PDB file of C-alpha atoms and ligand atoms in Angstrom:
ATOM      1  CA  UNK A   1     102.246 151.366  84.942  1.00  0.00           C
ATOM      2  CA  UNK A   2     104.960 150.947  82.136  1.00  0.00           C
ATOM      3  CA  UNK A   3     105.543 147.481  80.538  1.00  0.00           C
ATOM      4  CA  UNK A   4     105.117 145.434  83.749  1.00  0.00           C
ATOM      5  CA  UNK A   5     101.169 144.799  83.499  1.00  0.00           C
ATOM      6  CA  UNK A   6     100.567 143.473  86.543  1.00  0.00           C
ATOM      7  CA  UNK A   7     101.824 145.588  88.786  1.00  0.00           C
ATOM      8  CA  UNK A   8      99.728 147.181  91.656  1.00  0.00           C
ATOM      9  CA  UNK A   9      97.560 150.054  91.505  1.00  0.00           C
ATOM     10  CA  UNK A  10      97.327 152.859  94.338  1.00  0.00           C
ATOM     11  CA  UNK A  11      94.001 152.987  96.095  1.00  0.00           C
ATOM     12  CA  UNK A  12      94.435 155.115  98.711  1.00  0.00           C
ATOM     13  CA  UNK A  13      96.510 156.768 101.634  1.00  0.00           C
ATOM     14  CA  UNK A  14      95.188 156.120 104.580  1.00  0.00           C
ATOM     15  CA  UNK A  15      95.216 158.887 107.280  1.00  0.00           C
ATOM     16  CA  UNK A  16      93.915 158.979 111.127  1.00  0.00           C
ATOM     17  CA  UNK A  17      92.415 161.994 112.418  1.00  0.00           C
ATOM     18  CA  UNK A  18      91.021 162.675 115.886  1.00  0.00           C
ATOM     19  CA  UNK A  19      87.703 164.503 113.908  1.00  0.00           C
ATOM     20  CA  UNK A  20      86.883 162.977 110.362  1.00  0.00           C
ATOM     21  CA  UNK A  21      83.816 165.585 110.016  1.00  0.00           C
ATOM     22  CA  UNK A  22      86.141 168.199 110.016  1.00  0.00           C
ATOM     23  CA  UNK A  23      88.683 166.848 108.282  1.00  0.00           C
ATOM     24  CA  UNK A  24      86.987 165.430 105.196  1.00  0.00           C
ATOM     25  CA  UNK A  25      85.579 169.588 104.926  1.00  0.00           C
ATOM     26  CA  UNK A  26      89.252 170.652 105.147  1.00  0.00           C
ATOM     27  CA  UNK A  27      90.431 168.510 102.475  1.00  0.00           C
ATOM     28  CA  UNK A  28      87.013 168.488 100.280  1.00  0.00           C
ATOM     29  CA  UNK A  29      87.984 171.803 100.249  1.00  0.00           C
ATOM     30  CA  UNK A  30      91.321 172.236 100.071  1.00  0.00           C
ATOM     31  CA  UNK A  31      91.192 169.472  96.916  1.00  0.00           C
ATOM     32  CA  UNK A  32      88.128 170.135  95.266  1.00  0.00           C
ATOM     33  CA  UNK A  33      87.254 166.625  95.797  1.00  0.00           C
ATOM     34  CA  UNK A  34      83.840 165.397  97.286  1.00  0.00           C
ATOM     35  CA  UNK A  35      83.064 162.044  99.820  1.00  0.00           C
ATOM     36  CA  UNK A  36      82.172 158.881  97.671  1.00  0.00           C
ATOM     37  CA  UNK A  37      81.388 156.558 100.649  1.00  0.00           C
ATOM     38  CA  UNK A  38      80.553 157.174 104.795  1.00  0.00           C
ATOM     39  CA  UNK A  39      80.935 154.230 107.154  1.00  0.00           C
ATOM     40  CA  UNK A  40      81.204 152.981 110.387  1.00  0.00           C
ATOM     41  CA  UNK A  41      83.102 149.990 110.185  1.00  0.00           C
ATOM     42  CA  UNK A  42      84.708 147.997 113.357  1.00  0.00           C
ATOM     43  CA  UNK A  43      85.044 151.075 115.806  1.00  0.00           C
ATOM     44  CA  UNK A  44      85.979 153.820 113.264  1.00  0.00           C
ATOM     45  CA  UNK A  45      84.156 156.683 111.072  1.00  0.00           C
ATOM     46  CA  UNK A  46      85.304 156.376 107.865  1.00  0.00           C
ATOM     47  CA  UNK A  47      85.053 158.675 104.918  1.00  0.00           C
ATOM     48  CA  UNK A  48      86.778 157.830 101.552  1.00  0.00           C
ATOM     49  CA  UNK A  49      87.310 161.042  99.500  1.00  0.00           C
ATOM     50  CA  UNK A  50      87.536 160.760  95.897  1.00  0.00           C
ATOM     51  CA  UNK A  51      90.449 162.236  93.710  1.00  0.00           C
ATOM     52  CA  UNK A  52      91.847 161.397  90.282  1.00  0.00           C
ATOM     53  CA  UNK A  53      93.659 158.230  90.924  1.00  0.00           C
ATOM     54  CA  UNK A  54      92.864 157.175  94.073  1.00  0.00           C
ATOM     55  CA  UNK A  55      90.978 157.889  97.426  1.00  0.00           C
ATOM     56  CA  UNK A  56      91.782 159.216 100.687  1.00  0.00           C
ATOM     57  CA  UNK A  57      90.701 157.316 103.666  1.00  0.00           C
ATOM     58  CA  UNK A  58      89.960 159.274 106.559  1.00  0.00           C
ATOM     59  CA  UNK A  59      89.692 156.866 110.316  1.00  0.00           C
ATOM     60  CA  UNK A  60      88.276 158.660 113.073  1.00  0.00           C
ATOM     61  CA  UNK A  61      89.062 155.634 116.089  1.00  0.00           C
ATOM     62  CA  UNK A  62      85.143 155.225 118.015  1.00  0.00           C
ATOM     63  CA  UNK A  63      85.985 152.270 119.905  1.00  0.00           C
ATOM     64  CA  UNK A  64      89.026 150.735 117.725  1.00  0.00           C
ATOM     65  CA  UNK A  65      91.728 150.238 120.022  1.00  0.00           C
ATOM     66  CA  UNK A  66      95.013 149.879 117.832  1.00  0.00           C
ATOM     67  CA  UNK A  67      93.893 153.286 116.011  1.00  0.00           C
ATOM     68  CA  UNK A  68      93.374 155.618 119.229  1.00  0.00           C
ATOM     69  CA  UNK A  69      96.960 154.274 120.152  1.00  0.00           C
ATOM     70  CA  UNK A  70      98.397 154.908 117.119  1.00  0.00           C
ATOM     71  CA  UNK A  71      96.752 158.826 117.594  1.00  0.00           C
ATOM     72  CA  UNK A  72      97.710 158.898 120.820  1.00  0.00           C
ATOM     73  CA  UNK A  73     101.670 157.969 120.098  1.00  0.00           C
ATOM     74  CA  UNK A  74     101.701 159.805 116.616  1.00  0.00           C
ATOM     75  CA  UNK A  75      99.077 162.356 116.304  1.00  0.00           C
ATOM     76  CA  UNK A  76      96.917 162.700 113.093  1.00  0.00           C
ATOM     77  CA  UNK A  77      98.673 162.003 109.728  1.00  0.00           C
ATOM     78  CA  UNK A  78      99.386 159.450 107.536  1.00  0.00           C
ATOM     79  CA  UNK A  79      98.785 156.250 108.839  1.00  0.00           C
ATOM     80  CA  UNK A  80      98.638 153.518 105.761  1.00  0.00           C
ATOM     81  CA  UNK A  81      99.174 153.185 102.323  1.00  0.00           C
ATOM     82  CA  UNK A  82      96.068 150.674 100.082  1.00  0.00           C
ATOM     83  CA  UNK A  83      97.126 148.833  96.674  1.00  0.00           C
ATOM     84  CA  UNK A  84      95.131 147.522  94.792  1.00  0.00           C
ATOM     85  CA  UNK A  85      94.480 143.773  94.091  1.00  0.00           C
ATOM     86  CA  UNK A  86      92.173 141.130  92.402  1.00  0.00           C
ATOM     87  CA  UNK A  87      93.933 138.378  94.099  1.00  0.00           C
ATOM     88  CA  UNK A  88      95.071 139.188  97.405  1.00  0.00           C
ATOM     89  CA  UNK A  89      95.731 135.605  98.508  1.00  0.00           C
ATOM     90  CA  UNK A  90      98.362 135.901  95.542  1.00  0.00           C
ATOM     91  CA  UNK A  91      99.634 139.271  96.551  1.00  0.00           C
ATOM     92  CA  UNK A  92     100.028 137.633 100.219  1.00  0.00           C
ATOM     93  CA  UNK A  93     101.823 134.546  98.899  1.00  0.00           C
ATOM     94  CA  UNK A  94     104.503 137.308  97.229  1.00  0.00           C
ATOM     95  CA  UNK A  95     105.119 139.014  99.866  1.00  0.00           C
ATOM     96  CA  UNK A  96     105.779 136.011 101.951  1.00  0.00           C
ATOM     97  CA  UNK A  97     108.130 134.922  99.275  1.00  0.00           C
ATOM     98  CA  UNK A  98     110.311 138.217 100.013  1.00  0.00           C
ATOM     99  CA  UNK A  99     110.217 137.223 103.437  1.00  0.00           C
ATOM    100  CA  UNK A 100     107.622 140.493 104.888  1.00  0.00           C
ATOM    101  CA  UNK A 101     105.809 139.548 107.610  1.00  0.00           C
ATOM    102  CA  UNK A 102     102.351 139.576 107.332  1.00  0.00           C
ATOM    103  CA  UNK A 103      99.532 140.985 109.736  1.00  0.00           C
ATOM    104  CA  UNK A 104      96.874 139.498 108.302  1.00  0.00           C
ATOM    105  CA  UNK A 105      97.459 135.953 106.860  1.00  0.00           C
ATOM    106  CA  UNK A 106      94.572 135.740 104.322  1.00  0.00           C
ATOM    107  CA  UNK A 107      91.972 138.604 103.372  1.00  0.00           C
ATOM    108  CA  UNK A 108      89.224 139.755 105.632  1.00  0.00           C
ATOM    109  CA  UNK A 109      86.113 142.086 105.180  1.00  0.00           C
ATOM    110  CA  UNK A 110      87.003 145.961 105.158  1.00  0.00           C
ATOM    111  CA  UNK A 111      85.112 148.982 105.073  1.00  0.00           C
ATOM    112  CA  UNK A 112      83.457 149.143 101.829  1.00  0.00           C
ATOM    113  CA  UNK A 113      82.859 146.063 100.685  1.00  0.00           C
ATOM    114  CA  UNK A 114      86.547 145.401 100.358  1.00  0.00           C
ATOM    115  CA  UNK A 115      88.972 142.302 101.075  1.00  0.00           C
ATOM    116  CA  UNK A 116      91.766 143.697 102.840  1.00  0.00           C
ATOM    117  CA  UNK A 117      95.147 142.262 104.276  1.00  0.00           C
ATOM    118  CA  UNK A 118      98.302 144.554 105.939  1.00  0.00           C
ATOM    119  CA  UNK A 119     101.500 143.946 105.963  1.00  0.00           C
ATOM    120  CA  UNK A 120     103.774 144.533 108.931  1.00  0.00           C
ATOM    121  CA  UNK A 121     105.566 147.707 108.991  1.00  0.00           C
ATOM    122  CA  UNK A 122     109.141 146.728 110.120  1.00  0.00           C
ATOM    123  CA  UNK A 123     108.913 144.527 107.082  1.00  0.00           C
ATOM    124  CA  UNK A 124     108.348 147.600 104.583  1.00  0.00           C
ATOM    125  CA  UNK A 125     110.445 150.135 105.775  1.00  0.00           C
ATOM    126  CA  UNK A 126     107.974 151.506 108.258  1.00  0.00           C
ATOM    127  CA  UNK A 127     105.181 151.838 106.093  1.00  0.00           C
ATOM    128  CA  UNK A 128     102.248 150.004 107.118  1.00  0.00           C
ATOM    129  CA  UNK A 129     100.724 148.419 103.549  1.00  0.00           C
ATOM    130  CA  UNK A 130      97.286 147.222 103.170  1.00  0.00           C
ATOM    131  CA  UNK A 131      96.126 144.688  99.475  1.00  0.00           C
ATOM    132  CA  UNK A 132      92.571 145.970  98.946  1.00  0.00           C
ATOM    133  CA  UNK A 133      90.292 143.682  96.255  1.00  0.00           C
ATOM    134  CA  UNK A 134      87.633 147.044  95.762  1.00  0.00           C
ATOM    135  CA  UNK A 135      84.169 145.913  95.713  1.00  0.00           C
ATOM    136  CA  UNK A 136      81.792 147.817  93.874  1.00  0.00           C
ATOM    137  CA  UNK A 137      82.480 151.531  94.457  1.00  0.00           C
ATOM    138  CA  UNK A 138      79.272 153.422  93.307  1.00  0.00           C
ATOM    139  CA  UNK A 139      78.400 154.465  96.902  1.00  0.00           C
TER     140      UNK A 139
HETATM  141 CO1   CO B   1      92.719 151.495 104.120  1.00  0.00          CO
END
């Protein structure tokens, strides 16, 4: 993190699949790495995987619209990048500031207890970002 204090941590790297069962095996494995939380949240199986430093999210679409698309235009990969955030209404006002367009104006519930926000993409050279303010992350 260096001198500046306050800047962002990583939390995770999002990434769609078309199978999340399968996939969290193939990377447990691959990474040595186990599943710290399951969920269904809004139309998606979710599986965070733990590593040192951050998570993987793994997003299976059920029912979530904007996901199968995405799947269905790009395949499985990467999808989003997560910082991390106590204040995400702050992190939102900054990015406004810079002039990024914003998806979500103010944080709503995530998977995992989380407050999330994303940024738009065309703002942030084609990365889609999400602020995440973690919850508790025991389980
Ligand atoms: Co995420």
């Amino acid at each position: 993190m260096g001198e500046n204090s306050s800047a962002m941590d990583f939390h995770h790297l999002g990434i769609a699949t078309h199978d999340v069962e399968a996939t969290a095996e193939r990377f447990c494995a691959l990474l040595d790495c186990a599943v710290a939380h399951s969920e269904r949240f809004d139309g998606i199986a979710i599986r965070f995987l733990e590593l040192d430093g951050g998570y993987l999210e793994l997003l299976e679409p059920l029912t979530h619209d904007a996901l199968s698309r995405f799947l269905d235009r790009r395949g499985p990969g990467v999808h989003h990048v997560g910082f991390a955030t106590t204040d995400i209404d702050r992190a939102l006002a900054r990015a406004l500031e810079h002039g990024v367009e914003l998806i979500d104006d103010s944080p709503r519930p995530g998977a995992w207890g989380h407050e999330v926000a994303f940024l738009h993409p065309d703002s942030t050279g084609g990365v889609l970002i999400e602020f995440v303010a973690p919850a508790d992350e025991s389980g």
